[in-house]
PDB file of C-alpha atoms in Angstrom:
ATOM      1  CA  UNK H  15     -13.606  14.646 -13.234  1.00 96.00           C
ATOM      2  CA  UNK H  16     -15.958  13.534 -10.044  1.00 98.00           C
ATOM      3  CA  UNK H  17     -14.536  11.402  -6.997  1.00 98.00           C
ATOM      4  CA  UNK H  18     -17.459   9.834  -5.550  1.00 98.00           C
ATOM      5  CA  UNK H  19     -15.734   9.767  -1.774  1.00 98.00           C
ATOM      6  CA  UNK H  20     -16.117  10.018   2.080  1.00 97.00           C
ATOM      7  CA  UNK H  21     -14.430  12.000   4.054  1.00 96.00           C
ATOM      8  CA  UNK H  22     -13.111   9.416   6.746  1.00 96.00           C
ATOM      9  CA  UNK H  23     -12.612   6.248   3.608  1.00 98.00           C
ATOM     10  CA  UNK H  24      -8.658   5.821   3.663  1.00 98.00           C
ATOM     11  CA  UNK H  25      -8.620   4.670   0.102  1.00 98.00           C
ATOM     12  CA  UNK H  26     -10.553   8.051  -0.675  1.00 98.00           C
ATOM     13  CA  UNK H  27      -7.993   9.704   1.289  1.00 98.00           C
ATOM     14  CA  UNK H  28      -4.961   7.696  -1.029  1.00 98.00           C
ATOM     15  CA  UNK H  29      -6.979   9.336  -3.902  1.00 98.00           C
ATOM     16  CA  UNK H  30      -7.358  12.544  -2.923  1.00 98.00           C
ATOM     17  CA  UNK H  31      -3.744  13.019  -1.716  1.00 98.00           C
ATOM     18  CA  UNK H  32      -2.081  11.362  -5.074  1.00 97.00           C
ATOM     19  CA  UNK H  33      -4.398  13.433  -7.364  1.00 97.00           C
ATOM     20  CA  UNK H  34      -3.552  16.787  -5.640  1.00 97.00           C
ATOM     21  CA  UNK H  35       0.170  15.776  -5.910  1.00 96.00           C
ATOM     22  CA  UNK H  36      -0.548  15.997  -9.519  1.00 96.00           C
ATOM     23  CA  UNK H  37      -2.692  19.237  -9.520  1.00 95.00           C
ATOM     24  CA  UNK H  38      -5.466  17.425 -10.183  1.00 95.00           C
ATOM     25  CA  UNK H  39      -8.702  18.683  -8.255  1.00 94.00           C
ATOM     26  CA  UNK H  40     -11.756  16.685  -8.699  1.00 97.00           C
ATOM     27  CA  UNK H  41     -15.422  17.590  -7.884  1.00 98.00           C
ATOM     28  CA  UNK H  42     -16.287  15.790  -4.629  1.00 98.00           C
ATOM     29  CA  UNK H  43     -19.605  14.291  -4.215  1.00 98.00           C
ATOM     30  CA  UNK H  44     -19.956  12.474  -0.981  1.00 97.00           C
ATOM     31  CA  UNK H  45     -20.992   8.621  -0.581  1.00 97.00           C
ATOM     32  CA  UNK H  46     -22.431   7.391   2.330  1.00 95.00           C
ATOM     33  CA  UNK H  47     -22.322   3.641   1.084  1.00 95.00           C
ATOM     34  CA  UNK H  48     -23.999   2.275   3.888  1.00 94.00           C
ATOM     35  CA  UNK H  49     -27.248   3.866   2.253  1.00 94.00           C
ATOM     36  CA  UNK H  50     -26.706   2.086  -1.357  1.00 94.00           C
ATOM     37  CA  UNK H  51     -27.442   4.892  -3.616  1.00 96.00           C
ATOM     38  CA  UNK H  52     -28.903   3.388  -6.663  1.00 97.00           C
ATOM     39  CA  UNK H  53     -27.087   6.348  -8.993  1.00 97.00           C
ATOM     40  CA  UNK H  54     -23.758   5.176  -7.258  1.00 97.00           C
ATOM     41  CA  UNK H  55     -24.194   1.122  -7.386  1.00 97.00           C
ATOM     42  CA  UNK H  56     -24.674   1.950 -10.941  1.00 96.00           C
ATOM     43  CA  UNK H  57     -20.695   3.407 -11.610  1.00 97.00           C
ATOM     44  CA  UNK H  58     -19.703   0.541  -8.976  1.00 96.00           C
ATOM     45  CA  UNK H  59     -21.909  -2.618  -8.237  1.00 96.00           C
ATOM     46  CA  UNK H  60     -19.877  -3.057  -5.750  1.00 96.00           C
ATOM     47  CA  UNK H  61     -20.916   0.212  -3.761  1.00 96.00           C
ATOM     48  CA  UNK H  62     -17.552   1.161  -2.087  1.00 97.00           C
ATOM     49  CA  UNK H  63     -15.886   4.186  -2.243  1.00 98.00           C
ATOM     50  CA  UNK H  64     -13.601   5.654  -4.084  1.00 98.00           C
ATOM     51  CA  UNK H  65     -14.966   6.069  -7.561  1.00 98.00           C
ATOM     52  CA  UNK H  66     -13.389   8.326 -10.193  1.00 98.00           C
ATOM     53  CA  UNK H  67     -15.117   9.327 -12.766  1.00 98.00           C
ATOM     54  CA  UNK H  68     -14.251  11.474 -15.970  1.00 97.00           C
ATOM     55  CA  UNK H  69     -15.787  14.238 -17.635  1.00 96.00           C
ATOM     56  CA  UNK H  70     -16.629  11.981 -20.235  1.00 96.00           C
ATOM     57  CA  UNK H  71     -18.644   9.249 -17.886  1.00 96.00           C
ATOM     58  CA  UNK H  72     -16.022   6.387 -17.700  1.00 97.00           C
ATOM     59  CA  UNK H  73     -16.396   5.038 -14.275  1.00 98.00           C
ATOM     60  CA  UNK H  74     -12.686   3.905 -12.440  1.00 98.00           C
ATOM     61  CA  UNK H  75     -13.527   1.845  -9.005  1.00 98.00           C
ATOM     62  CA  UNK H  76     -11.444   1.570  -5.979  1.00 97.00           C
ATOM     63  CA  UNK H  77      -8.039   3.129  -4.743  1.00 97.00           C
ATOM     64  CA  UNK H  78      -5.845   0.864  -6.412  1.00 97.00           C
ATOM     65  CA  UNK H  79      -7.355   0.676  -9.653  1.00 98.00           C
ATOM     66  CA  UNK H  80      -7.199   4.419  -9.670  1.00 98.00           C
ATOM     67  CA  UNK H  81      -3.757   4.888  -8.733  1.00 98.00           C
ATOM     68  CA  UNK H  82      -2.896   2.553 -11.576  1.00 97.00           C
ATOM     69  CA  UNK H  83      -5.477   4.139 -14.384  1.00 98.00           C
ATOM     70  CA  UNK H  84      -4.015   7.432 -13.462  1.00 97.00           C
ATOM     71  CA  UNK H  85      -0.416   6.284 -14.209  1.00 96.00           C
ATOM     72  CA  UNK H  86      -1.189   4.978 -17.228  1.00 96.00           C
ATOM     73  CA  UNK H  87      -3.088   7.218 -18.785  1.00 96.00           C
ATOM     74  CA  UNK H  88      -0.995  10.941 -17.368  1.00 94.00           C
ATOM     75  CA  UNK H  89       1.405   9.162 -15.472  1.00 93.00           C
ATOM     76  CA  UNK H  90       4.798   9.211 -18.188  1.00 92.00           C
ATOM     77  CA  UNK H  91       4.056  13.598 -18.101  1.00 93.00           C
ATOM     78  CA  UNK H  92       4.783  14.372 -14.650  1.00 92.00           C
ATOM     79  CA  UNK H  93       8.428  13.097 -14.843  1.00 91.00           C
ATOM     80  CA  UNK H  94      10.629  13.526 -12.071  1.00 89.00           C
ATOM     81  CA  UNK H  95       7.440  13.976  -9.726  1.00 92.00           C
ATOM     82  CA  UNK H  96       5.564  10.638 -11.322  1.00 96.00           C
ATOM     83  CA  UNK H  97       4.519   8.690  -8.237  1.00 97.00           C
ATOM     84  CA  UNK H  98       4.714   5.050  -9.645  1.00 96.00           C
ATOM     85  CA  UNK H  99       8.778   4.957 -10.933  1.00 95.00           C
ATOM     86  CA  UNK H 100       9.390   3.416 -14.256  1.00 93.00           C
ATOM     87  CA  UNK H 101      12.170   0.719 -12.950  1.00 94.00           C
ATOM     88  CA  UNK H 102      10.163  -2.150 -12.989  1.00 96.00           C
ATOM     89  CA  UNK H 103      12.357  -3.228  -9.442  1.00 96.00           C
ATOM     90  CA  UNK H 104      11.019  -0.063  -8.109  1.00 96.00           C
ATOM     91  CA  UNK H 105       7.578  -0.065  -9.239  1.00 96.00           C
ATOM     92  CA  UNK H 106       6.844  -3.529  -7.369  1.00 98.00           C
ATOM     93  CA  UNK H 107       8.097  -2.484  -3.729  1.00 98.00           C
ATOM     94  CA  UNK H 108       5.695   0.586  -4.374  1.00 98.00           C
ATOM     95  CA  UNK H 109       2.817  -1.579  -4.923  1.00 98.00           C
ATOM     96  CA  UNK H 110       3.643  -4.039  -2.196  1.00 98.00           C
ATOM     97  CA  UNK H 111       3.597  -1.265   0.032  1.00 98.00           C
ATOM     98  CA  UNK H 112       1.027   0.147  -1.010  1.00 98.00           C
ATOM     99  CA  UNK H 113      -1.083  -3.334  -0.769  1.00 98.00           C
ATOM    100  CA  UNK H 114       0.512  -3.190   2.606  1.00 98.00           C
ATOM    101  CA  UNK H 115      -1.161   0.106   3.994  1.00 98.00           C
ATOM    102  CA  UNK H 116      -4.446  -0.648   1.700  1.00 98.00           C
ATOM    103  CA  UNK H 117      -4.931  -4.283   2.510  1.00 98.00           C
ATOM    104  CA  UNK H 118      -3.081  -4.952   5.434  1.00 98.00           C
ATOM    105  CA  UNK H 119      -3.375  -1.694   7.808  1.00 98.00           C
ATOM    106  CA  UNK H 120      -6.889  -1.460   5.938  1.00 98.00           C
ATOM    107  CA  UNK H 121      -7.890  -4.903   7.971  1.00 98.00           C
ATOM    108  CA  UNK H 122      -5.767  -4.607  10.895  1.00 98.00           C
ATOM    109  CA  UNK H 123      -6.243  -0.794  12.446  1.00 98.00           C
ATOM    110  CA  UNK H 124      -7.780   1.812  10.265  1.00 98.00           C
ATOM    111  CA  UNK H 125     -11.345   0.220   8.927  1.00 98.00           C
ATOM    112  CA  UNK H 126     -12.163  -1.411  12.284  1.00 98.00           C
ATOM    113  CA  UNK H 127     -11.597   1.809  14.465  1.00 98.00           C
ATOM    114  CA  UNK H 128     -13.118   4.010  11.352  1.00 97.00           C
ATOM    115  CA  UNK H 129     -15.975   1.821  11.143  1.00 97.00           C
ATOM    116  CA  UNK H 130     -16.409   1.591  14.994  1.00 96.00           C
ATOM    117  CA  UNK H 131     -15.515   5.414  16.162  1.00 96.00           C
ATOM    118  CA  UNK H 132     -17.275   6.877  13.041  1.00 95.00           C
ATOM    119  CA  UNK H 133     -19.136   4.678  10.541  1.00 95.00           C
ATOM    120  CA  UNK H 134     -21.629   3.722  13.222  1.00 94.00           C
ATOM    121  CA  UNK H 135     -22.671   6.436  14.527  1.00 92.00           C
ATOM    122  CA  UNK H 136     -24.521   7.714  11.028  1.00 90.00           C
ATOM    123  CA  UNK H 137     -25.263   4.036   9.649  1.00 89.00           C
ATOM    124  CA  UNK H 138     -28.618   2.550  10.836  1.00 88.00           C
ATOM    125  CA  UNK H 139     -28.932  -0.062  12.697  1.00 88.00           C
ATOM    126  CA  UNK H 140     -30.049  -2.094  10.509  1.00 86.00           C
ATOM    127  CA  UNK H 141     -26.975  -1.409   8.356  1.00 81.00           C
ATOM    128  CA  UNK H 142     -24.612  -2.370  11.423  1.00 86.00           C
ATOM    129  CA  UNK H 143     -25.075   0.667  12.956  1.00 89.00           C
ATOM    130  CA  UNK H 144     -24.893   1.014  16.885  1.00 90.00           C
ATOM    131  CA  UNK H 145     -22.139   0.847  19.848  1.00 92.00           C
ATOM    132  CA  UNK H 146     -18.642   0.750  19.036  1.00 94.00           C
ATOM    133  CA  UNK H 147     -17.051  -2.816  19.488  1.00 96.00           C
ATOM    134  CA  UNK H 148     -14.332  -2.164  21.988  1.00 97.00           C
ATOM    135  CA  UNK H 149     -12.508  -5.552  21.850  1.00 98.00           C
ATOM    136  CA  UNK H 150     -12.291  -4.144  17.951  1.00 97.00           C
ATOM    137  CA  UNK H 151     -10.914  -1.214  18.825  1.00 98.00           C
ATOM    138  CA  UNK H 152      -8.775  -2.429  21.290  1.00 98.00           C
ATOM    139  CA  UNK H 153      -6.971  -5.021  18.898  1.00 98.00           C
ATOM    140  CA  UNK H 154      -6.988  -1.960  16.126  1.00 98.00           C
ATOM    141  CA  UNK H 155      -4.947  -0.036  18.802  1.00 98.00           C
ATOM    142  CA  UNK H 156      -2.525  -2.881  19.315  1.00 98.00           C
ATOM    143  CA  UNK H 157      -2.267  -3.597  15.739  1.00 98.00           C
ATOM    144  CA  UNK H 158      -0.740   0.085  15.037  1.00 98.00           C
ATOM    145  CA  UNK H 159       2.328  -0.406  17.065  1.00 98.00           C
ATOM    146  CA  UNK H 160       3.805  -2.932  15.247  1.00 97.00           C
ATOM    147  CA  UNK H 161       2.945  -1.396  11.564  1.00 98.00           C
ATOM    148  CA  UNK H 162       4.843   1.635  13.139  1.00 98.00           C
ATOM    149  CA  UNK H 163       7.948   0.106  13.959  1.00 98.00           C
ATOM    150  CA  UNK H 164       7.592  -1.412  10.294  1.00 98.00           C
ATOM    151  CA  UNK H 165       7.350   2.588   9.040  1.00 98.00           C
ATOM    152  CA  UNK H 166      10.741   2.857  11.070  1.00 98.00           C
ATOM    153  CA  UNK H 167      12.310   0.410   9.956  1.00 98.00           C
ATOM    154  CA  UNK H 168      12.348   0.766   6.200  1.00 98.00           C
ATOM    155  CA  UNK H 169      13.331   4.505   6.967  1.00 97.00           C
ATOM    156  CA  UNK H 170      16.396   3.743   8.140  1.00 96.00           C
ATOM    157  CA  UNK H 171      17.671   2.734   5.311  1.00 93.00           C
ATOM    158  CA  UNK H 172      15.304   4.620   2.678  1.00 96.00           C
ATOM    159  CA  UNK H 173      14.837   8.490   2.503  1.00 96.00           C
ATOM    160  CA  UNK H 174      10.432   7.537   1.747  1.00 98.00           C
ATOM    161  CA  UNK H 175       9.138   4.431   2.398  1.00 98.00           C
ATOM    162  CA  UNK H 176       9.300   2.481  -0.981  1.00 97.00           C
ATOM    163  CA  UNK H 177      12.990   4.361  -1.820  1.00 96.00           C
ATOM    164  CA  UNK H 178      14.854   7.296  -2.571  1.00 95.00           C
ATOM    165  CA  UNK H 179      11.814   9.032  -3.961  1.00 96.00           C
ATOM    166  CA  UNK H 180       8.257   9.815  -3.076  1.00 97.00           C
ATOM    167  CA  UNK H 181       5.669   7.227  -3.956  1.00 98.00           C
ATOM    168  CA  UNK H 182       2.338   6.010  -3.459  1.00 98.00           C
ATOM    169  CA  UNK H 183       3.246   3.919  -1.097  1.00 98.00           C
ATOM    170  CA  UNK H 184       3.703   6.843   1.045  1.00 98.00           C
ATOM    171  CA  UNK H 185       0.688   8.536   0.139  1.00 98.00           C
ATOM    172  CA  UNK H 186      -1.024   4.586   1.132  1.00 98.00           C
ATOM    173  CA  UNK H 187       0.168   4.660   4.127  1.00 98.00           C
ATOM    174  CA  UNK H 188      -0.225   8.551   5.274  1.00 98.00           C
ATOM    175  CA  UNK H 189      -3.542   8.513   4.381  1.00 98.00           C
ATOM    176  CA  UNK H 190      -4.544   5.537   6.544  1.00 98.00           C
ATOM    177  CA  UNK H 191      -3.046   6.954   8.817  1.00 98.00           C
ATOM    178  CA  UNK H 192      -4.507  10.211   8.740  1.00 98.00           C
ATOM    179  CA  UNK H 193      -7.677   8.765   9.492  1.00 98.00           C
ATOM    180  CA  UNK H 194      -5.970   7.571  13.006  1.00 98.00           C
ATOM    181  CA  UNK H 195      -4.883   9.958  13.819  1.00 98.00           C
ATOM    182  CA  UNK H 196      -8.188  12.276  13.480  1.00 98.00           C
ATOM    183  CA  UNK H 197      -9.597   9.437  15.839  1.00 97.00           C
ATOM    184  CA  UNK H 198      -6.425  10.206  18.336  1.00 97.00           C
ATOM    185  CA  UNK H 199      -5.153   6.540  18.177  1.00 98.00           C
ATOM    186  CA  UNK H 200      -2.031   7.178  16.820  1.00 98.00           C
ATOM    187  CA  UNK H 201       0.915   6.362  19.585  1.00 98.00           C
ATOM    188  CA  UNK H 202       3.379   8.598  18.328  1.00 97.00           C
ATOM    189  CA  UNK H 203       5.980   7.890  21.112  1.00 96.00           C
ATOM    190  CA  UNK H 204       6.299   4.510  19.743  1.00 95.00           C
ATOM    191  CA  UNK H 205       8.667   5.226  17.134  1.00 97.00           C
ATOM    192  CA  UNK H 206      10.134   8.307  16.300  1.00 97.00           C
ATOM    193  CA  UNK H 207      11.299   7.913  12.993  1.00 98.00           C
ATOM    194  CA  UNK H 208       8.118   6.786  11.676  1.00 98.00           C
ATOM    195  CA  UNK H 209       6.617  10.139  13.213  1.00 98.00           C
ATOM    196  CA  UNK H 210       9.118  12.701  11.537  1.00 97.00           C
ATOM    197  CA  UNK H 211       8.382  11.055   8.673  1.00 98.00           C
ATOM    198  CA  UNK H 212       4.627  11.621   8.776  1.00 98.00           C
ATOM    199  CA  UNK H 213       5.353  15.499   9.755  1.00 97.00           C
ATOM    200  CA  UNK H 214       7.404  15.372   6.729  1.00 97.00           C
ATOM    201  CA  UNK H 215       4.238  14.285   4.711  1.00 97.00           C
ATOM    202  CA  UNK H 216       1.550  15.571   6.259  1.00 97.00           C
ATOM    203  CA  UNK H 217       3.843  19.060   5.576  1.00 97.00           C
ATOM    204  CA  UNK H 218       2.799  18.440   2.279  1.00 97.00           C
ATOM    205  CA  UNK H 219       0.353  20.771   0.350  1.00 97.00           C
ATOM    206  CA  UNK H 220      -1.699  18.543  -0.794  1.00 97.00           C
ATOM    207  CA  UNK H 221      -2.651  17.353   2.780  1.00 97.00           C
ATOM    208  CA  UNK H 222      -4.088  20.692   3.663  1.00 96.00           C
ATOM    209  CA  UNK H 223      -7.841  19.829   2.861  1.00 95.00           C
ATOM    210  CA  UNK H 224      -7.527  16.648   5.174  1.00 96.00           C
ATOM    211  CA  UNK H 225      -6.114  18.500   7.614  1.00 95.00           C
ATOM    212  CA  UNK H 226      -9.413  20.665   7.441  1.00 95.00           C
ATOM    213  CA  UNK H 227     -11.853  17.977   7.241  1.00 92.00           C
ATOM    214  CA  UNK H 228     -13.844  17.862  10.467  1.00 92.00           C
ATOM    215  CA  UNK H 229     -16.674  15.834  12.024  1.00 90.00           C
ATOM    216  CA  UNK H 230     -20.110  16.591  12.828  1.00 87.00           C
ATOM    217  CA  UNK H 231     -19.794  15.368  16.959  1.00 89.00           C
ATOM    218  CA  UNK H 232     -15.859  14.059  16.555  1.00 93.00           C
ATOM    219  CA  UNK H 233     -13.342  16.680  17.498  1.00 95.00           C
ATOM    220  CA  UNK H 234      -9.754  16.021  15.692  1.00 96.00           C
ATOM    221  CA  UNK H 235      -7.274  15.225  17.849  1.00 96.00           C
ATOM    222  CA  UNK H 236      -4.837  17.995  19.280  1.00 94.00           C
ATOM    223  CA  UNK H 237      -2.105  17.641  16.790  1.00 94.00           C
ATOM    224  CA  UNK H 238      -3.942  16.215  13.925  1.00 96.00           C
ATOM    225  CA  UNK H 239      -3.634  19.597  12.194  1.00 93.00           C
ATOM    226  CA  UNK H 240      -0.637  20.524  13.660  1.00 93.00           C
ATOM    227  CA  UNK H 241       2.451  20.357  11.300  1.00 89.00           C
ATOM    228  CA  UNK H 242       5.250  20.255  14.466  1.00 86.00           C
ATOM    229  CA  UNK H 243       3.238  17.801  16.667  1.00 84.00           C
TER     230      UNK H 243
END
């Protein structure tokens, strides 16, 4: 299989992370949408990233509708480690957090300071390119604070985010996160429960090749690749 990505897309990231988890490794091709291939508008009209596609051409568009093919189709033979549970309870809570992180967090912190710290500095002008907005990044860094203490909260009652288990809700939210935290606008200090459990995830194999994506002209932040930061 292909997944048409970016390196700095958060939904690509949700992708990436979830289909490692499952020993799945993909071909990467990168997208810069901003440029409108016309071979990539034709596997999504819609030109955003991520786009899965199997060996045999079939064309899956966008993070959630990914996470959801993949369950359904190789979902019921990963058992114990099958990321979307079976209880139909349980499987709701992971999909309204994971709407949470992909929707909410999406809109509120990670695309704005994405799109302003890194998006603009490769997309013409034309295209939006240009200065960063700070009054967008400003209200990006605000927004975090509170979506931490929500992180925090549910973890003091849950051992991962969505319940007892591991879940794509937690692979949502870490890899919006991720993208952050490259950026260095993570506030750790704000709430330490939410951070152990990031260092819990981001221990994870499968977020090794994040941790070594870099950035033409954007250094990571000090402890984005460091496991006890």
């Amino acid at each position: 299989m292909h997944l048409h990505h970016h390196p700095f897309c958060p939904h690509s990231r949700f992708i990436r992370l979830m289909l490692s988890e499952y020993g799945l490794e993909p071909t990467l091709v990168e997208e810069r949408v901003w440029e409108r291939r016309p071979e990539f508008l034709m596997l999504d009209p819609a030109g955003a990233t991520p786009v899965l596609v199997e060996p045999n051409g079939f064309a899956v568009p966008g993070g959630t509708i990914i996470a959801e093919y993949i369950d359904e189709t190789r979902g019921a033979t990963f058992g114990d480690r099958r990321l979307l549970p079976v209880d139909i309870g349980a499987r709701v809570e992971v999909r309204r957090l994971s709407a949470w992180f992909n929707e909410k967090f999406f809109a509120e912190v990670s695309e704005p300071l994405v799109r302003e710290k890194v998006f603009k500095r490769y997309m013409p002008r034309e295209a939006g390119g240009g200065s960063p907005d700070m009054a967008a990044i400003r209200a990006a860094r605000a927004n975090i604070r509170y979506h931490l203490h929500y992180i925090g909260w549910l973890l003091k009652a849950r051992n991962w985010l969505a319940g007892d288990r591991l879940s794509y809700a937690d692979f949502a939210a870490a890899a919006h996160i991720s993208c952050v935290d490259y950026l260095g606008d993570v506030p750790w200090d704000e709430d330490e429960t939410a951070k152990i459990w990031y260092a819990r995830i981001k221990s994870r194999p499968s977020f090794r090749p994040l941790l070594a994506v870099t950035m033409a002209g954007i250094p990571p932040s000090a402890c984005y690749a460091d496991l006890d930061f």
